[in-house]
Amino acid sequence: MRPAILRSTSSSLTILWGTAICCILSSIQPAHGDLISDLTSKSNFTVLTPSSPGYANASTAFNLRFTFKPAAVAYPTTPQQISTILSLTTKYNHQAVARSGGHSYIANGLGGKDGVVVVDMSNFKTVTVDSQTKVASIGVGNRLGDVALALNAHGRALPHGTCPYVGVGGHSGHGGYGFTSRKWGLTLDTIQAIDVVLADGTILNGVSNSKHSDLFWALRGSSSSFGIVTTIHTNTFAAPPSTTSFEYQWDFSVSEAVAATAAFQAYVVSPNLPQEMGSEIVLGAGSSKGRISFGLTGGWYAPADQYDAALQPYLKNLPKPQSATVINGSYIDSVQFFGGIGRLNTTGIPDGHDTFYAKSLMTPESAPMSNKSLTAFYTYLANEGFTANTASLQN
């Protein structure tokens, strides 16, 4: 059974059975022979169709529950080439979808159905940092691990998720939550300007609060509905000189899990909780039916000698954990630790695949989960959920 995750923000508690985001664009029609003919004959970049070698690999979703078959997978290298693709898909009233990393849990990067033209952005991988303004210009084909490494070389950082293989395009276009988000916001909050290609092929550079402001507003949160972004220009933050990464693990009864979650809800909305503390609860099958595996994971982005005082207001409400991992180190060390694969570099190293069911729910700060609802949730998770196999569910 895939773990559930409880994440705190300043205004909500989110339950995620998985995490990730990708992209979309244009109108809705089945595959059209004339479109594919024009696309393959007029392009000077790689276009894979169902008869092409490499198509099967290019069209395989990260989550193998989804088996969509694109009409074509295109690999442009310039905004002008994207313009050609979108001009053609608009001409034929056909749907195109941008794929920046392919890590979408529901295969949004393949359009969510058969017959879509996928615009793969993997060639857009530049990362530069202005030495004066510290604004980073990031190609949307980059993955989070590579972005973190590139920024860290300049002593800079961004708020973002933990998986090194998530594409920054979809991540920044729809949110981008991470353990530093309480202090730095979402990835999209850092964006100062955007380079984008619209559905009719128009290329716009430097879309911002002062240039096409309505479009700038829309691209930060619903990016894939309005165009294919090629580059984001973001504020960056000085990488913290000290970071504490932590993981605690308990094996709880239902009542203990309820009490621990209720205490967590109170902890994360406390006005005394420093912005430098970010954490999440990770839930899974316990040691036996009727019990819950309850994990607390997170980062402290301030001096290590202040860590205990920041977390103790929560830990004092819980029994001694079965295991505890607390690591003090550099900021980039913490990014690699949370990435979970022992490295951040993804260049030239293919992503793996998984098979699972994912769903997200959110409870507002003004109406947190009650003890009654928590008891019902944990009772189900500890019993019916104990033997559930989310990998076996079909589309």
GROMACS .gro file of C-alpha atoms in nm:
model
  395
    1MET     CA    1   0.000   0.000   0.000
    2ARG     CA    2   0.144   0.339  -0.101
    3PRO     CA    3   0.181   0.577   0.198
    4ALA     CA    4  -0.049   0.872   0.246
    5ILE     CA    5   0.110   1.207   0.324
    6LEU     CA    6  -0.022   1.482   0.548
    7ARG     CA    7   0.137   1.816   0.466
    8SER     CA    8   0.106   2.142   0.652
    9THR     CA    9   0.089   2.490   0.502
   10SER     CA   10   0.007   2.815   0.675
   11SER     CA   11  -0.361   2.779   0.589
   12SER     CA   12  -0.439   2.415   0.533
   13LEU     CA   13  -0.360   2.050   0.585
   14THR     CA   14  -0.336   1.842   0.272
   15ILE     CA   15  -0.371   1.465   0.243
   16LEU     CA   16  -0.192   1.333  -0.065
   17TRP     CA   17  -0.191   0.978  -0.187
   18GLY     CA   18   0.103   1.076  -0.409
   19THR     CA   19   0.244   1.406  -0.536
   20ALA     CA   20   0.330   1.564  -0.874
   21ILE     CA   21   0.210   1.791  -1.148
   22CYS     CA   22   0.245   1.827  -1.532
   23CYS     CA   23   0.086   2.022  -1.824
   24ILE     CA   24  -0.191   2.067  -2.104
   25LEU     CA   25  -0.307   2.291  -2.395
   26SER     CA   26  -0.547   2.369  -2.686
   27SER     CA   27  -0.872   2.215  -2.811
   28ILE     CA   28  -1.011   1.864  -2.846
   29GLN     CA   29  -1.011   1.650  -3.160
   30PRO     CA   30  -0.895   1.297  -3.248
   31ALA     CA   31  -0.569   1.235  -3.435
   32HIS     CA   32  -0.570   1.387  -3.787
   33GLY     CA   33  -0.359   1.242  -4.068
   34ASP     CA   34  -0.300   1.581  -4.230
   35LEU     CA   35  -0.172   1.724  -3.901
   36ILE     CA   36   0.079   1.445  -3.852
   37SER     CA   37   0.187   1.468  -4.215
   38ASP     CA   38   0.245   1.842  -4.184
   39LEU     CA   39   0.416   1.802  -3.849
   40THR     CA   40   0.662   1.540  -3.970
   41SER     CA   41   0.729   1.698  -4.311
   42LYS     CA   42   0.771   2.059  -4.200
   43SER     CA   43   0.971   2.008  -3.884
   44ASN     CA   44   1.351   2.014  -3.849
   45PHE     CA   45   1.337   1.847  -3.507
   46THR     CA   46   1.256   1.499  -3.383
   47VAL     CA   47   0.894   1.384  -3.410
   48LEU     CA   48   0.802   1.032  -3.306
   49THR     CA   49   0.481   0.868  -3.429
   50PRO     CA   50   0.340   0.524  -3.341
   51SER     CA   51   0.547   0.366  -3.619
   52SER     CA   52   0.874   0.529  -3.505
   53PRO     CA   53   1.150   0.349  -3.316
   54GLY     CA   54   1.154   0.488  -2.964
   55TYR     CA   55   0.784   0.578  -2.963
   56ALA     CA   56   0.693   0.310  -2.709
   57ASN     CA   57   0.945   0.440  -2.457
   58ALA     CA   58   0.856   0.806  -2.526
   59SER     CA   59   0.486   0.741  -2.473
   60THR     CA   60   0.513   0.533  -2.154
   61ALA     CA   61   0.373   0.712  -1.848
   62PHE     CA   62   0.558   0.731  -1.516
   63ASN     CA   63   0.249   0.575  -1.354
   64LEU     CA   64   0.196   0.253  -1.548
   65ARG     CA   65  -0.174   0.249  -1.465
   66PHE     CA   66  -0.211   0.492  -1.754
   67THR     CA   67  -0.146   0.367  -2.108
   68PHE     CA   68  -0.227   0.656  -2.340
   69LYS     CA   69  -0.113   0.659  -2.703
   70PRO     CA   70  -0.015   1.005  -2.834
   71ALA     CA   71  -0.058   1.089  -3.200
   72ALA     CA   72   0.300   1.215  -3.191
   73VAL     CA   73   0.576   1.309  -2.949
   74ALA     CA   74   0.775   1.612  -3.064
   75TYR     CA   75   1.112   1.729  -2.928
   76PRO     CA   76   1.158   2.097  -3.021
   77THR     CA   77   1.480   2.280  -2.938
   78THR     CA   78   1.366   2.642  -2.983
   79PRO     CA   79   1.057   2.854  -2.913
   80GLN     CA   80   1.018   2.896  -3.290
   81GLN     CA   81   0.982   2.519  -3.329
   82ILE     CA   82   0.720   2.512  -3.054
   83SER     CA   83   0.543   2.789  -3.243
   84THR     CA   84   0.538   2.570  -3.553
   85ILE     CA   85   0.386   2.281  -3.358
   86LEU     CA   86   0.117   2.493  -3.196
   87SER     CA   87   0.035   2.675  -3.518
   88LEU     CA   88  -0.030   2.336  -3.677
   89THR     CA   89  -0.233   2.193  -3.388
   90THR     CA   90  -0.441   2.512  -3.382
   91LYS     CA   91  -0.488   2.496  -3.759
   92TYR     CA   92  -0.623   2.141  -3.729
   93ASN     CA   93  -0.815   2.212  -3.406
   94HIS     CA   94  -0.614   1.947  -3.227
   95GLN     CA   95  -0.496   1.915  -2.866
   96ALA     CA   96  -0.132   1.963  -2.776
   97VAL     CA   97   0.022   1.905  -2.435
   98ALA     CA   98   0.357   2.013  -2.287
   99ARG     CA   99   0.563   1.758  -2.098
  100SER     CA  100   0.845   1.904  -1.893
  101GLY     CA  101   0.942   1.600  -1.691
  102GLY     CA  102   0.682   1.328  -1.729
  103HIS     CA  103   0.639   1.262  -1.357
  104SER     CA  104   0.268   1.341  -1.348
  105TYR     CA  105   0.083   1.090  -1.130
  106ILE     CA  106  -0.214   1.085  -1.370
  107ALA     CA  107  -0.018   1.114  -1.697
  108ASN     CA  108  -0.115   1.476  -1.769
  109GLY     CA  109   0.208   1.499  -1.968
  110LEU     CA  110   0.047   1.262  -2.219
  111GLY     CA  111  -0.275   1.462  -2.234
  112GLY     CA  112  -0.486   1.226  -2.026
  113LYS     CA  113  -0.620   1.042  -2.333
  114ASP     CA  114  -0.520   0.891  -2.666
  115GLY     CA  115  -0.436   1.093  -2.976
  116VAL     CA  116  -0.270   1.403  -2.826
  117VAL     CA  117   0.041   1.573  -2.967
  118VAL     CA  118   0.298   1.574  -2.686
  119VAL     CA  119   0.548   1.861  -2.690
  120ASP     CA  120   0.838   1.724  -2.491
  121MET     CA  121   1.042   2.007  -2.336
  122SER     CA  122   1.348   1.805  -2.239
  123ASN     CA  123   1.577   2.012  -2.466
  124PHE     CA  124   1.507   2.332  -2.268
  125LYS     CA  125   1.760   2.278  -1.991
  126THR     CA  126   1.958   2.596  -1.939
  127VAL     CA  127   1.991   2.742  -1.587
  128THR     CA  128   2.161   3.079  -1.537
  129VAL     CA  129   2.178   3.312  -1.237
  130ASP     CA  130   2.223   3.688  -1.275
  131SER     CA  131   2.518   3.782  -1.055
  132GLN     CA  132   2.361   4.117  -0.962
  133THR     CA  133   1.988   4.050  -0.920
  134LYS     CA  134   2.021   3.678  -0.829
  135VAL     CA  135   1.728   3.611  -1.065
  136ALA     CA  136   1.754   3.264  -1.217
  137SER     CA  137   1.643   3.188  -1.573
  138ILE     CA  138   1.538   2.824  -1.583
  139GLY     CA  139   1.441   2.622  -1.888
  140VAL     CA  140   1.128   2.419  -1.814
  141GLY     CA  141   1.285   2.095  -1.934
  142ASN     CA  142   1.496   2.086  -1.619
  143ARG     CA  143   1.414   1.849  -1.336
  144LEU     CA  144   1.414   1.960  -0.975
  145GLY     CA  145   1.733   1.777  -0.879
  146ASP     CA  146   1.931   1.942  -1.157
  147VAL     CA  147   1.782   2.284  -1.079
  148ALA     CA  148   1.884   2.248  -0.714
  149LEU     CA  149   2.240   2.156  -0.811
  150ALA     CA  150   2.272   2.441  -1.059
  151LEU     CA  151   2.142   2.702  -0.815
  152ASN     CA  152   2.350   2.564  -0.529
  153ALA     CA  153   2.664   2.624  -0.736
  154HIS     CA  154   2.578   2.994  -0.701
  155GLY     CA  155   2.485   2.962  -0.333
  156ARG     CA  156   2.115   3.001  -0.418
  157ALA     CA  157   1.798   2.797  -0.373
  158LEU     CA  158   1.426   2.781  -0.453
  159PRO     CA  159   1.124   2.635  -0.273
  160HIS     CA  160   1.022   2.315  -0.451
  161GLY     CA  161   0.926   1.952  -0.401
  162THR     CA  162   1.152   1.666  -0.304
  163CYS     CA  163   1.157   1.424  -0.601
  164PRO     CA  164   1.465   1.494  -0.818
  165TYR     CA  165   1.284   1.374  -1.134
  166VAL     CA  166   0.986   1.612  -1.124
  167GLY     CA  167   0.996   1.858  -1.416
  168VAL     CA  168   1.017   2.221  -1.310
  169GLY     CA  169   0.774   2.329  -1.585
  170GLY     CA  170   0.462   2.164  -1.452
  171HIS     CA  171   0.579   2.210  -1.094
  172SER     CA  172   0.621   2.587  -1.123
  173GLY     CA  173   0.316   2.631  -1.343
  174HIS     CA  174   0.074   2.489  -1.091
  175GLY     CA  175   0.226   2.534  -0.745
  176GLY     CA  176   0.548   2.379  -0.622
  177TYR     CA  177   0.529   2.302  -0.250
  178GLY     CA  178   0.828   2.195  -0.041
  179PHE     CA  179   0.965   2.198   0.311
  180THR     CA  180   1.093   2.557   0.265
  181SER     CA  181   0.753   2.682   0.145
  182ARG     CA  182   0.647   2.816   0.485
  183LYS     CA  183   0.942   3.054   0.462
  184TRP     CA  184   0.980   3.106   0.086
  185GLY     CA  185   0.636   3.029  -0.060
  186LEU     CA  186   0.557   2.806  -0.358
  187THR     CA  187   0.781   2.773  -0.660
  188LEU     CA  188   0.533   2.981  -0.862
  189ASP     CA  189   0.550   3.260  -0.602
  190THR     CA  190   0.914   3.318  -0.697
  191ILE     CA  191   0.843   3.375  -1.067
  192GLN     CA  192   0.912   3.728  -1.187
  193ALA     CA  193   0.872   3.678  -1.562
  194ILE     CA  194   0.783   3.403  -1.809
  195ASP     CA  195   0.871   3.325  -2.171
  196VAL     CA  196   0.579   3.147  -2.337
  197VAL     CA  197   0.442   3.030  -2.673
  198LEU     CA  198   0.066   3.077  -2.707
  199ALA     CA  199  -0.174   2.836  -2.876
  200ASP     CA  200  -0.171   3.032  -3.203
  201GLY     CA  201   0.210   3.019  -3.217
  202THR     CA  202   0.272   3.371  -3.082
  203ILE     CA  203   0.600   3.392  -2.890
  204LEU     CA  204   0.599   3.624  -2.588
  205ASN     CA  205   0.909   3.689  -2.380
  206GLY     CA  206   0.922   3.854  -2.041
  207VAL     CA  207   0.553   3.822  -1.952
  208SER     CA  208   0.529   3.984  -1.608
  209ASN     CA  209   0.326   4.208  -1.380
  210SER     CA  210   0.410   4.498  -1.607
  211LYS     CA  211   0.383   4.319  -1.944
  212HIS     CA  212   0.071   4.117  -2.031
  213SER     CA  213  -0.017   4.116  -1.661
  214ASP     CA  214  -0.341   3.920  -1.700
  215LEU     CA  215  -0.158   3.642  -1.881
  216PHE     CA  216   0.118   3.649  -1.618
  217TRP     CA  217  -0.144   3.601  -1.347
  218ALA     CA  218  -0.299   3.308  -1.534
  219LEU     CA  219   0.031   3.136  -1.609
  220ARG     CA  220   0.111   3.115  -1.239
  221GLY     CA  221  -0.132   2.847  -1.133
  222SER     CA  222  -0.299   2.741  -1.457
  223SER     CA  223   0.002   2.757  -1.684
  224SER     CA  224  -0.079   2.471  -1.918
  225SER     CA  225  -0.422   2.608  -2.008
  226PHE     CA  226  -0.275   2.920  -2.171
  227GLY     CA  227   0.045   2.828  -2.348
  228ILE     CA  228   0.370   2.634  -2.344
  229VAL     CA  229   0.620   2.803  -2.116
  230THR     CA  230   0.981   2.779  -2.229
  231THR     CA  231   1.166   2.966  -1.952
  232ILE     CA  232   1.078   3.094  -1.607
  233HIS     CA  233   1.269   3.382  -1.448
  234THR     CA  234   1.260   3.342  -1.070
  235ASN     CA  235   1.378   3.515  -0.759
  236THR     CA  236   1.619   3.293  -0.567
  237PHE     CA  237   1.712   3.273  -0.201
  238ALA     CA  238   2.044   3.240  -0.027
  239ALA     CA  239   2.092   2.872   0.054
  240PRO     CA  240   2.069   2.836   0.434
  241PRO     CA  241   2.414   2.777   0.588
  242SER     CA  242   2.269   2.509   0.816
  243THR     CA  243   1.988   2.260   0.767
  244THR     CA  244   1.856   1.986   0.993
  245SER     CA  245   1.677   1.699   0.819
  246PHE     CA  246   1.467   1.471   1.035
  247GLU     CA  247   1.259   1.153   1.024
  248TYR     CA  248   1.074   0.998   1.319
  249GLN     CA  249   0.872   0.677   1.310
  250TRP     CA  250   0.599   0.534   1.534
  251ASP     CA  251   0.375   0.226   1.523
  252PHE     CA  252   0.040   0.357   1.651
  253SER     CA  253  -0.302   0.229   1.742
  254VAL     CA  254  -0.594   0.416   1.587
  255SER     CA  255  -0.646   0.628   1.897
  256GLU     CA  256  -0.276   0.716   1.918
  257ALA     CA  257  -0.270   0.816   1.551
  258VAL     CA  258  -0.579   1.034   1.604
  259ALA     CA  259  -0.418   1.210   1.900
  260ALA     CA  260  -0.088   1.259   1.713
  261THR     CA  261  -0.263   1.407   1.409
  262ALA     CA  262  -0.481   1.638   1.616
  263ALA     CA  263  -0.166   1.761   1.791
  264PHE     CA  264   0.002   1.813   1.452
  265GLN     CA  265  -0.291   2.023   1.329
  266ALA     CA  266  -0.261   2.245   1.636
  267TYR     CA  267   0.118   2.264   1.604
  268VAL     CA  268   0.129   2.380   1.241
  269VAL     CA  269  -0.115   2.668   1.292
  270SER     CA  270   0.056   2.799   1.603
  271PRO     CA  271   0.163   3.163   1.562
  272ASN     CA  272   0.482   3.069   1.746
  273LEU     CA  273   0.594   2.812   1.487
  274PRO     CA  274   0.900   2.952   1.308
  275GLN     CA  275   0.879   2.980   0.930
  276GLU     CA  276   1.203   2.784   0.910
  277MET     CA  277   1.024   2.463   1.012
  278GLY     CA  278   0.863   2.249   0.741
  279SER     CA  279   0.724   1.901   0.800
  280GLU     CA  280   0.481   1.634   0.687
  281ILE     CA  281   0.321   1.320   0.827
  282VAL     CA  282   0.364   1.002   0.623
  283LEU     CA  283   0.116   0.721   0.691
  284GLY     CA  284   0.127   0.355   0.600
  285ALA     CA  285   0.040   0.004   0.713
  286GLY     CA  286   0.144  -0.061   1.072
  287SER     CA  287   0.307  -0.368   1.223
  288SER     CA  288  -0.023  -0.558   1.214
  289LYS     CA  289  -0.383  -0.508   1.112
  290GLY     CA  290  -0.540  -0.238   1.325
  291ARG     CA  291  -0.218  -0.038   1.360
  292ILE     CA  292  -0.075   0.263   1.173
  293SER     CA  293   0.277   0.340   1.061
  294PHE     CA  294   0.309   0.709   1.152
  295GLY     CA  295   0.612   0.904   1.031
  296LEU     CA  296   0.715   1.266   1.079
  297THR     CA  297   0.956   1.402   0.818
  298GLY     CA  298   1.083   1.752   0.756
  299GLY     CA  299   1.351   2.014   0.753
  300TRP     CA  300   1.469   2.290   0.987
  301TYR     CA  301   1.632   2.574   0.793
  302ALA     CA  302   1.797   2.766   1.075
  303PRO     CA  303   2.085   2.709   1.321
  304ALA     CA  304   2.097   2.349   1.445
  305ASP     CA  305   2.108   2.451   1.811
  306GLN     CA  306   1.754   2.594   1.774
  307TYR     CA  307   1.604   2.279   1.626
  308ASP     CA  308   1.496   2.106   1.948
  309ALA     CA  309   1.311   2.413   2.076
  310ALA     CA  310   1.122   2.442   1.747
  311LEU     CA  311   1.005   2.080   1.729
  312GLN     CA  312   0.956   1.994   2.096
  313PRO     CA  313   0.613   2.166   2.120
  314TYR     CA  314   0.491   1.886   1.894
  315LEU     CA  315   0.708   1.593   2.004
  316LYS     CA  316   0.613   1.641   2.368
  317ASN     CA  317   0.261   1.525   2.280
  318LEU     CA  318   0.383   1.191   2.143
  319PRO     CA  319   0.547   0.885   2.297
  320LYS     CA  320   0.911   0.805   2.228
  321PRO     CA  321   0.949   0.714   1.858
  322GLN     CA  322   1.058   0.369   1.747
  323SER     CA  323   1.327   0.529   1.535
  324ALA     CA  324   1.469   0.877   1.488
  325THR     CA  325   1.705   1.017   1.224
  326VAL     CA  326   1.833   1.373   1.268
  327ILE     CA  327   2.103   1.496   1.029
  328ASN     CA  328   2.273   1.834   1.042
  329GLY     CA  329   2.439   1.948   0.722
  330SER     CA  330   2.432   2.183   0.427
  331TYR     CA  331   2.121   2.285   0.239
  332ILE     CA  332   2.205   2.075  -0.067
  333ASP     CA  333   2.267   1.776   0.162
  334SER     CA  334   1.907   1.807   0.282
  335VAL     CA  335   1.773   1.830  -0.074
  336GLN     CA  336   1.953   1.508  -0.162
  337PHE     CA  337   1.838   1.338   0.159
  338PHE     CA  338   1.471   1.413   0.088
  339GLY     CA  339   1.514   1.310  -0.276
  340GLY     CA  340   1.551   0.955  -0.151
  341ILE     CA  341   1.768   0.818  -0.433
  342GLY     CA  342   2.115   0.916  -0.313
  343ARG     CA  343   2.177   1.173  -0.587
  344LEU     CA  344   2.024   1.483  -0.745
  345ASN     CA  345   2.173   1.462  -1.094
  346THR     CA  346   1.922   1.320  -1.344
  347THR     CA  347   2.105   1.415  -1.664
  348GLY     CA  348   2.129   1.117  -1.893
  349ILE     CA  349   1.979   0.887  -1.630
  350PRO     CA  350   1.626   0.771  -1.721
  351ASP     CA  351   1.352   0.796  -1.463
  352GLY     CA  352   1.192   0.476  -1.337
  353HIS     CA  353   0.825   0.381  -1.336
  354ASP     CA  354   0.568   0.298  -1.072
  355THR     CA  355   0.210   0.172  -1.055
  356PHE     CA  356  -0.027   0.330  -0.804
  357TYR     CA  357  -0.349   0.514  -0.734
  358ALA     CA  358  -0.314   0.877  -0.621
  359LYS     CA  359  -0.564   1.129  -0.487
  360SER     CA  360  -0.536   1.466  -0.311
  361LEU     CA  361  -0.770   1.615  -0.054
  362MET     CA  362  -0.741   1.940   0.139
  363THR     CA  363  -0.885   2.058   0.468
  364PRO     CA  364  -0.882   2.433   0.542
  365GLU     CA  365  -0.725   2.579   0.853
  366SER     CA  366  -1.068   2.707   0.960
  367ALA     CA  367  -1.213   2.356   0.958
  368PRO     CA  368  -0.945   2.102   1.050
  369MET     CA  369  -1.021   1.731   1.067
  370SER     CA  370  -1.223   1.650   1.378
  371ASN     CA  371  -1.144   1.360   1.609
  372LYS     CA  372  -1.453   1.187   1.471
  373SER     CA  373  -1.335   1.214   1.112
  374LEU     CA  374  -0.980   1.120   1.206
  375THR     CA  375  -1.104   0.813   1.389
  376ALA     CA  376  -1.308   0.703   1.088
  377PHE     CA  377  -1.012   0.762   0.855
  378TYR     CA  378  -0.757   0.576   1.069
  379THR     CA  379  -0.995   0.291   1.146
  380TYR     CA  380  -1.038   0.234   0.773
  381LEU     CA  381  -0.667   0.277   0.699
  382ALA     CA  382  -0.566   0.036   0.976
  383ASN     CA  383  -0.816  -0.234   0.878
  384GLU     CA  384  -0.954  -0.232   0.522
  385GLY     CA  385  -0.654  -0.029   0.410
  386PHE     CA  386  -0.406  -0.270   0.567
  387THR     CA  387  -0.453  -0.523   0.287
  388ALA     CA  388  -0.526  -0.274   0.005
  389ASN     CA  389  -0.310  -0.291  -0.305
  390THR     CA  390  -0.330   0.043  -0.480
  391ALA     CA  391  -0.101  -0.080  -0.757
  392SER     CA  392  -0.368  -0.325  -0.878
  393LEU     CA  393  -0.641  -0.066  -0.943
  394GLN     CA  394  -0.730  -0.001  -1.305
  395ASN     CA  395  -0.794   0.332  -1.483
   0.00000   0.00000   0.00000
